[in-house]
Short mmCIF file of C-alpha atoms in Angstrom, two decimals:
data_model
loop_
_atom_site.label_atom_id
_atom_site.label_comp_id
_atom_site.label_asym_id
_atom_site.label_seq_id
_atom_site.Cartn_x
_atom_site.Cartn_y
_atom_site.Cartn_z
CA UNK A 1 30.17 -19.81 -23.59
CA UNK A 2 28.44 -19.73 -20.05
CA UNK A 3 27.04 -23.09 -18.97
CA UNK A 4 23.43 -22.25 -17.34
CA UNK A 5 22.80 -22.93 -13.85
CA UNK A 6 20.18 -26.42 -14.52
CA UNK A 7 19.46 -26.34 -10.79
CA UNK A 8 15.73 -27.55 -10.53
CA UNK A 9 13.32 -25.68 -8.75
CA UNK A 10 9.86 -25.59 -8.20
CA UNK A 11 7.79 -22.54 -9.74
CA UNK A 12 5.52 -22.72 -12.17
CA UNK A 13 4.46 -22.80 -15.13
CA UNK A 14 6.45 -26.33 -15.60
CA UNK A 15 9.66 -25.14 -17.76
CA UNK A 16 10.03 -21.40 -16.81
CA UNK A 17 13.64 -20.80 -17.18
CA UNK A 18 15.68 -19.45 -14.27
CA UNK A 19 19.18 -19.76 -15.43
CA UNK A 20 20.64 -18.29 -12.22
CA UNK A 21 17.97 -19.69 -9.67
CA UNK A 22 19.83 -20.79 -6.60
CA UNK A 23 18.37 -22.65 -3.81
CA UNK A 24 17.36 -20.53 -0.61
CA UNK A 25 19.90 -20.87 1.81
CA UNK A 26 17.44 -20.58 5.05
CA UNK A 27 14.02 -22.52 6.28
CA UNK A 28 10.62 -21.02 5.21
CA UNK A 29 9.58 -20.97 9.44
CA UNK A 30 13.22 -18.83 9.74
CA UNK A 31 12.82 -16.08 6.84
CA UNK A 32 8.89 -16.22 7.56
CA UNK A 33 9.64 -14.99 11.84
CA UNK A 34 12.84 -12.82 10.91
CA UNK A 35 10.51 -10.49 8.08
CA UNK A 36 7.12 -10.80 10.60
CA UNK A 37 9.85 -9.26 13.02
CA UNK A 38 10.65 -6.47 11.24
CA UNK A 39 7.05 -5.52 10.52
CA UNK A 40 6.21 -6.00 14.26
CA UNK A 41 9.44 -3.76 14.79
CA UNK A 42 8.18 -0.82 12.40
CA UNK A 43 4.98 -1.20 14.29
CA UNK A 44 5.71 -0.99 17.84
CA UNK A 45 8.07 1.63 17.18
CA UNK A 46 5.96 3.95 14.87
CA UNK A 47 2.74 3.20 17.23
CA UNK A 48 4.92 4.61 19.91
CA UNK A 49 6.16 7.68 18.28
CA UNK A 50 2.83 8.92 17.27
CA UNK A 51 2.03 8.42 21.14
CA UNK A 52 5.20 10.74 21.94
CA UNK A 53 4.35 13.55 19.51
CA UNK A 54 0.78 13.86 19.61
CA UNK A 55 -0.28 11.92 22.99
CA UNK A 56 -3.75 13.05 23.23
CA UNK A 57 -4.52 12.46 19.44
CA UNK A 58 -7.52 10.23 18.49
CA UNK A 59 -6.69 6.11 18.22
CA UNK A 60 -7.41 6.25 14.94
CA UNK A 61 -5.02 8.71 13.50
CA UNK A 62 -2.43 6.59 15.60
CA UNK A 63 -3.79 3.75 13.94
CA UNK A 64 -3.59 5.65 10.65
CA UNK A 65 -0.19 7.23 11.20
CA UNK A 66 1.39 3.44 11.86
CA UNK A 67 -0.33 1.89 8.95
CA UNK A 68 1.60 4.73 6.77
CA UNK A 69 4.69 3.88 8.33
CA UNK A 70 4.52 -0.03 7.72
CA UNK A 71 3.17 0.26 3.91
CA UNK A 72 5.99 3.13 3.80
CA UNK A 73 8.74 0.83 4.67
CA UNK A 74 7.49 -1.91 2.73
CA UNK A 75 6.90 0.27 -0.19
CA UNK A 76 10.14 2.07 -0.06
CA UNK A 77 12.35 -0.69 1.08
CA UNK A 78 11.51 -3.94 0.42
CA UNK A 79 9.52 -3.91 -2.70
CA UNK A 80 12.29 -1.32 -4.33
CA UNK A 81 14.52 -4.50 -3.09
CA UNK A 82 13.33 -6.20 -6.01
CA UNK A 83 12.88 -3.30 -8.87
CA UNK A 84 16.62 -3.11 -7.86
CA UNK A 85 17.85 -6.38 -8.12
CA UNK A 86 15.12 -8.11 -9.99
CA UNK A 87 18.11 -9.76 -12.36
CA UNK A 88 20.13 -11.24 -9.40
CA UNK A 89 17.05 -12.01 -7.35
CA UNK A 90 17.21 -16.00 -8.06
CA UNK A 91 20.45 -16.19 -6.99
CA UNK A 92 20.90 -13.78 -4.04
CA UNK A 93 20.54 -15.42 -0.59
CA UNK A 94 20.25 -12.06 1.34
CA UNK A 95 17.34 -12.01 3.55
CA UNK A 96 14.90 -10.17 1.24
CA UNK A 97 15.75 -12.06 -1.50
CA UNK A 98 15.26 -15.33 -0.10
CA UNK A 99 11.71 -14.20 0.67
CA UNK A 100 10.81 -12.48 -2.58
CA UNK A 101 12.25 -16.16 -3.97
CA UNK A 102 10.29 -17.63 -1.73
CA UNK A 103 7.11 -15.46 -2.74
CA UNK A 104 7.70 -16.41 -6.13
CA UNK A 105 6.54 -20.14 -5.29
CA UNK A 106 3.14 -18.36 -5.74
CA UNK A 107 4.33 -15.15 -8.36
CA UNK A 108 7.35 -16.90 -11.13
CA UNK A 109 7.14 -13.39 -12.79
CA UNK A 110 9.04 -11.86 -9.89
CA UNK A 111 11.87 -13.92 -11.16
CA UNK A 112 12.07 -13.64 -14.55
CA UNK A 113 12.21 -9.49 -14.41
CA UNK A 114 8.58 -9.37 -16.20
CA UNK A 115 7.91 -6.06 -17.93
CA UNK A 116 4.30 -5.34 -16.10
CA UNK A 117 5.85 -5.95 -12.38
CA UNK A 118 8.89 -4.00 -12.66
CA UNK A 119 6.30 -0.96 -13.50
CA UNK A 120 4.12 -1.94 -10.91
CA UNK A 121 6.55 -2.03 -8.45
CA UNK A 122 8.53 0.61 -9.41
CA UNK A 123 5.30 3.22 -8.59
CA UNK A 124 4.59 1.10 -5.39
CA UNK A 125 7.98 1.66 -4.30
CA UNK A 126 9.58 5.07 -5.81
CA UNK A 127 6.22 6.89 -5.44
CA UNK A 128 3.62 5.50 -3.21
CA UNK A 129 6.34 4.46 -0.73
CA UNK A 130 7.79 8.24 0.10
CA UNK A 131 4.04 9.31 -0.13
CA UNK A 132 3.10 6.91 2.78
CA UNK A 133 5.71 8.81 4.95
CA UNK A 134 4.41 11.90 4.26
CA UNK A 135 0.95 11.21 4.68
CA UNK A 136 2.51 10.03 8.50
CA UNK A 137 4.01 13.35 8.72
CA UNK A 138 0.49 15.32 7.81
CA UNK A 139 -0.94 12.93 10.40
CA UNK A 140 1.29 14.08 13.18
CA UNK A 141 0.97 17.89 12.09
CA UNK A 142 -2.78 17.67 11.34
CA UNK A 143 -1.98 19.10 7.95
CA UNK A 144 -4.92 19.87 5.55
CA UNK A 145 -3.28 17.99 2.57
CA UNK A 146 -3.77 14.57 4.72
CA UNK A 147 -6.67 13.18 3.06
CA UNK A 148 -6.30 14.16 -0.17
CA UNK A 149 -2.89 12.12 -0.51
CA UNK A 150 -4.31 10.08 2.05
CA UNK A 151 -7.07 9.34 -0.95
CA UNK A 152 -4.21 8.95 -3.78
CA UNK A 153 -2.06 6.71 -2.43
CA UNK A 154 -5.29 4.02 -1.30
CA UNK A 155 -6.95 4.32 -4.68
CA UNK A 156 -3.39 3.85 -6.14
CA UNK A 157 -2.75 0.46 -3.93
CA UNK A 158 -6.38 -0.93 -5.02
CA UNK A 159 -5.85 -0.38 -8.06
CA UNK A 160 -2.26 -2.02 -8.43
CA UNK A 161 -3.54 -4.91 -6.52
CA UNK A 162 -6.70 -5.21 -9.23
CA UNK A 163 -3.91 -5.21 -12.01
CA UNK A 164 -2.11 -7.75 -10.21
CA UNK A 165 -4.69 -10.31 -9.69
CA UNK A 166 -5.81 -9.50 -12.87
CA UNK A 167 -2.91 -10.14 -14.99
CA UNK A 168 -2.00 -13.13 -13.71
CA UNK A 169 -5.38 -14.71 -13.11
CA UNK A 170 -6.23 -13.81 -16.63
CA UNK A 171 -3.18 -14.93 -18.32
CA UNK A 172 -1.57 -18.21 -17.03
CA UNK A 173 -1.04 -19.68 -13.49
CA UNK A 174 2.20 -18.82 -12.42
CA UNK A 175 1.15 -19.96 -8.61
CA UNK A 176 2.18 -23.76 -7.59
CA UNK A 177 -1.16 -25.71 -7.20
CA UNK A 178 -1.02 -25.74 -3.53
CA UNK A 179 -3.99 -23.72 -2.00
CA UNK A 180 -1.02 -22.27 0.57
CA UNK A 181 1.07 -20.42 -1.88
CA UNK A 182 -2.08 -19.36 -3.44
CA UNK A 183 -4.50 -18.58 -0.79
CA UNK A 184 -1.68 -17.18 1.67
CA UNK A 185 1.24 -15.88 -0.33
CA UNK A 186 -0.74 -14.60 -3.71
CA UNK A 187 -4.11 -13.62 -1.90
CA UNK A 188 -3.78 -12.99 1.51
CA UNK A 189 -1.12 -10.57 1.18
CA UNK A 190 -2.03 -7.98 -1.29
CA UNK A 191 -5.77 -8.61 -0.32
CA UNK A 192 -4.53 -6.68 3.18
CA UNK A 193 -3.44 -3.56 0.90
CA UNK A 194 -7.24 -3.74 -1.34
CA UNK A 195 -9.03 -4.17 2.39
CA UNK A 196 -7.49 -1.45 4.48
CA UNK A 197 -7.51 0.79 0.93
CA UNK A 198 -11.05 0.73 0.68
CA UNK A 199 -10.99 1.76 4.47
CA UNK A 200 -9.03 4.76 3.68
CA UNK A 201 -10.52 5.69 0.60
CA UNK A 202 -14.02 5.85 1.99
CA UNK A 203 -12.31 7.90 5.68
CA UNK A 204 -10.97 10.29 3.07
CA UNK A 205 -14.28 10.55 0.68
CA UNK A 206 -16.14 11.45 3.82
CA UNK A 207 -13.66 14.03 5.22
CA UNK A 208 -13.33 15.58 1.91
CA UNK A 209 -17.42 16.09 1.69
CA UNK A 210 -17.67 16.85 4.96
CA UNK A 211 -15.33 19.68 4.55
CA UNK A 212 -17.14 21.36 1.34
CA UNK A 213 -20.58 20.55 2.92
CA UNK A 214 -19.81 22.80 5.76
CA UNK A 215 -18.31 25.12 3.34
CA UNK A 216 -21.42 25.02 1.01
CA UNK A 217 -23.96 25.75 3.98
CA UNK A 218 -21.76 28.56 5.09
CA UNK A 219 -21.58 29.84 1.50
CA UNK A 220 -25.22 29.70 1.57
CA UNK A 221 -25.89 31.12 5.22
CA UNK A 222 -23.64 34.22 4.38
CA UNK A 223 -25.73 34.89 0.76
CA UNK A 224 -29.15 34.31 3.17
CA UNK A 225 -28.08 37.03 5.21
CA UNK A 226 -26.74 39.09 2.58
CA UNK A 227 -29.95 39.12 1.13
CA UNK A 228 -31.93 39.78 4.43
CA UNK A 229 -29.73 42.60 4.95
CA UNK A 230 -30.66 44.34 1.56
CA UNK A 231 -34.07 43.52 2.69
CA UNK A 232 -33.75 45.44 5.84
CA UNK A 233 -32.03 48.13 3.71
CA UNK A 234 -34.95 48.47 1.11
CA UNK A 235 -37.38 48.69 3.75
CA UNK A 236 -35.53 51.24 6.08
CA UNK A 237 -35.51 53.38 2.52
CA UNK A 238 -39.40 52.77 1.61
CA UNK A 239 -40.10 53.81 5.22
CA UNK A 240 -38.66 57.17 4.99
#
């Protein structure tokens, strides 16, 4: 039989079992600066893009259009990272491994393959990551389907993120006591996706019923003169 791997570690609850958990390999400051340099990477580069193909656009949609592209790539690459290898996370020591392992200080489900994360994370990645690249690509056209993905892929993020807090909050701490791993890792960092969703979500509402608004006064002017014209008409006929 297998001996299991008794290395001690330090995720809670006291006693969750991680057989294969292996020891990060790098420094928190070092796997911290090399993933805040790939986000300011996907940034600067998508921010620039959007410049190139639509230069005289409005700052927001450039705003817009590079928000899609960093929740795309997180979405599609880094959170599928770990619905891929959730059973060899503990004891992987590639780069996103070591910092979903060191995420876990404040999440211990992420390491023990738990049924209601892999699901989560599995829509966040496989559907809501693709989507976030081709709400970009509506951006950049102008295409009329942009808000109403736009609006399915925000309400889809707040609501993971209210499942998340939700299930773990309600259930059992799984977060080291520090107020760092909780207030940083756990908090902080899905609180940006529930912020900037609510932004989205009400841009979209109001695009959406701005759109039939004008569409429902138009409906309306057109029956007003309709109806004026048949009133012309039955007078012309009384007069003669």
């Amino acid at each position: 039989m297998e001996a299991l791997n008794t290395t001690p570690h330090g995720y809670y609850p006291l006693g969750v079992e991680l057989p294969h958990y292996v020891a990060n390999e790098s420094s928190v400051v070092s796997l911290i600066a090399r993933f805040g340099f790939q986000w300011a990477a996907v940034l600067v580069a998508s921010y620039q893009l959007f410049g190139y193909l639509r230069p005289t656009a409005k700052l927001s949609d450039r705003i817009a259009f590079t928000w899609m592209c960093l929740t795309g790539f997180i979405h599609l690459f880094f959170e599928a990272h770990f619905v891929s290898n959730h059973k060899t996370l503990a004891a992987d020591q590639s780069l996103w491994s070591q910092l979903w392992k060191e995420y876990s200080l404040s999440d211990s489900r992420y390491l023990t393959s738990d049924t209601f994360l892999l699901c989560m994370e599995a829509v966040t990645a496989f559907a809501w990551g693709p989507l976030a690249f081709l709400i970009a690509y509506c951006i950049v056209v102008q295409h009329p389907a942009r808000h109403a993905l736009q609006l399915i892929i925000s309400t889809g993020q707040i609501y993971g993120d209210v499942l998340y807090y939700a299930t773990s909050l309600l259930e059992i701490s799984y977060c080291r006591p520090e107020r760092y791993y909780f207030w940083f890792y756990y908090f902080f960092f899905n609180f940006i996706w529930m912020v900037v969703g609510c932004y989205y979500v009400k841009q979209s509402v109001t695009e959406i019923w701005s759109v039939f608004d004008k569409v429902k006064k138009a409906e309306s002017f057109a029956n007003n003169e309709k109806r004026f014209a048949k009133g012309e008409e039955a007078m012309e006929q009384k007069r003669k």
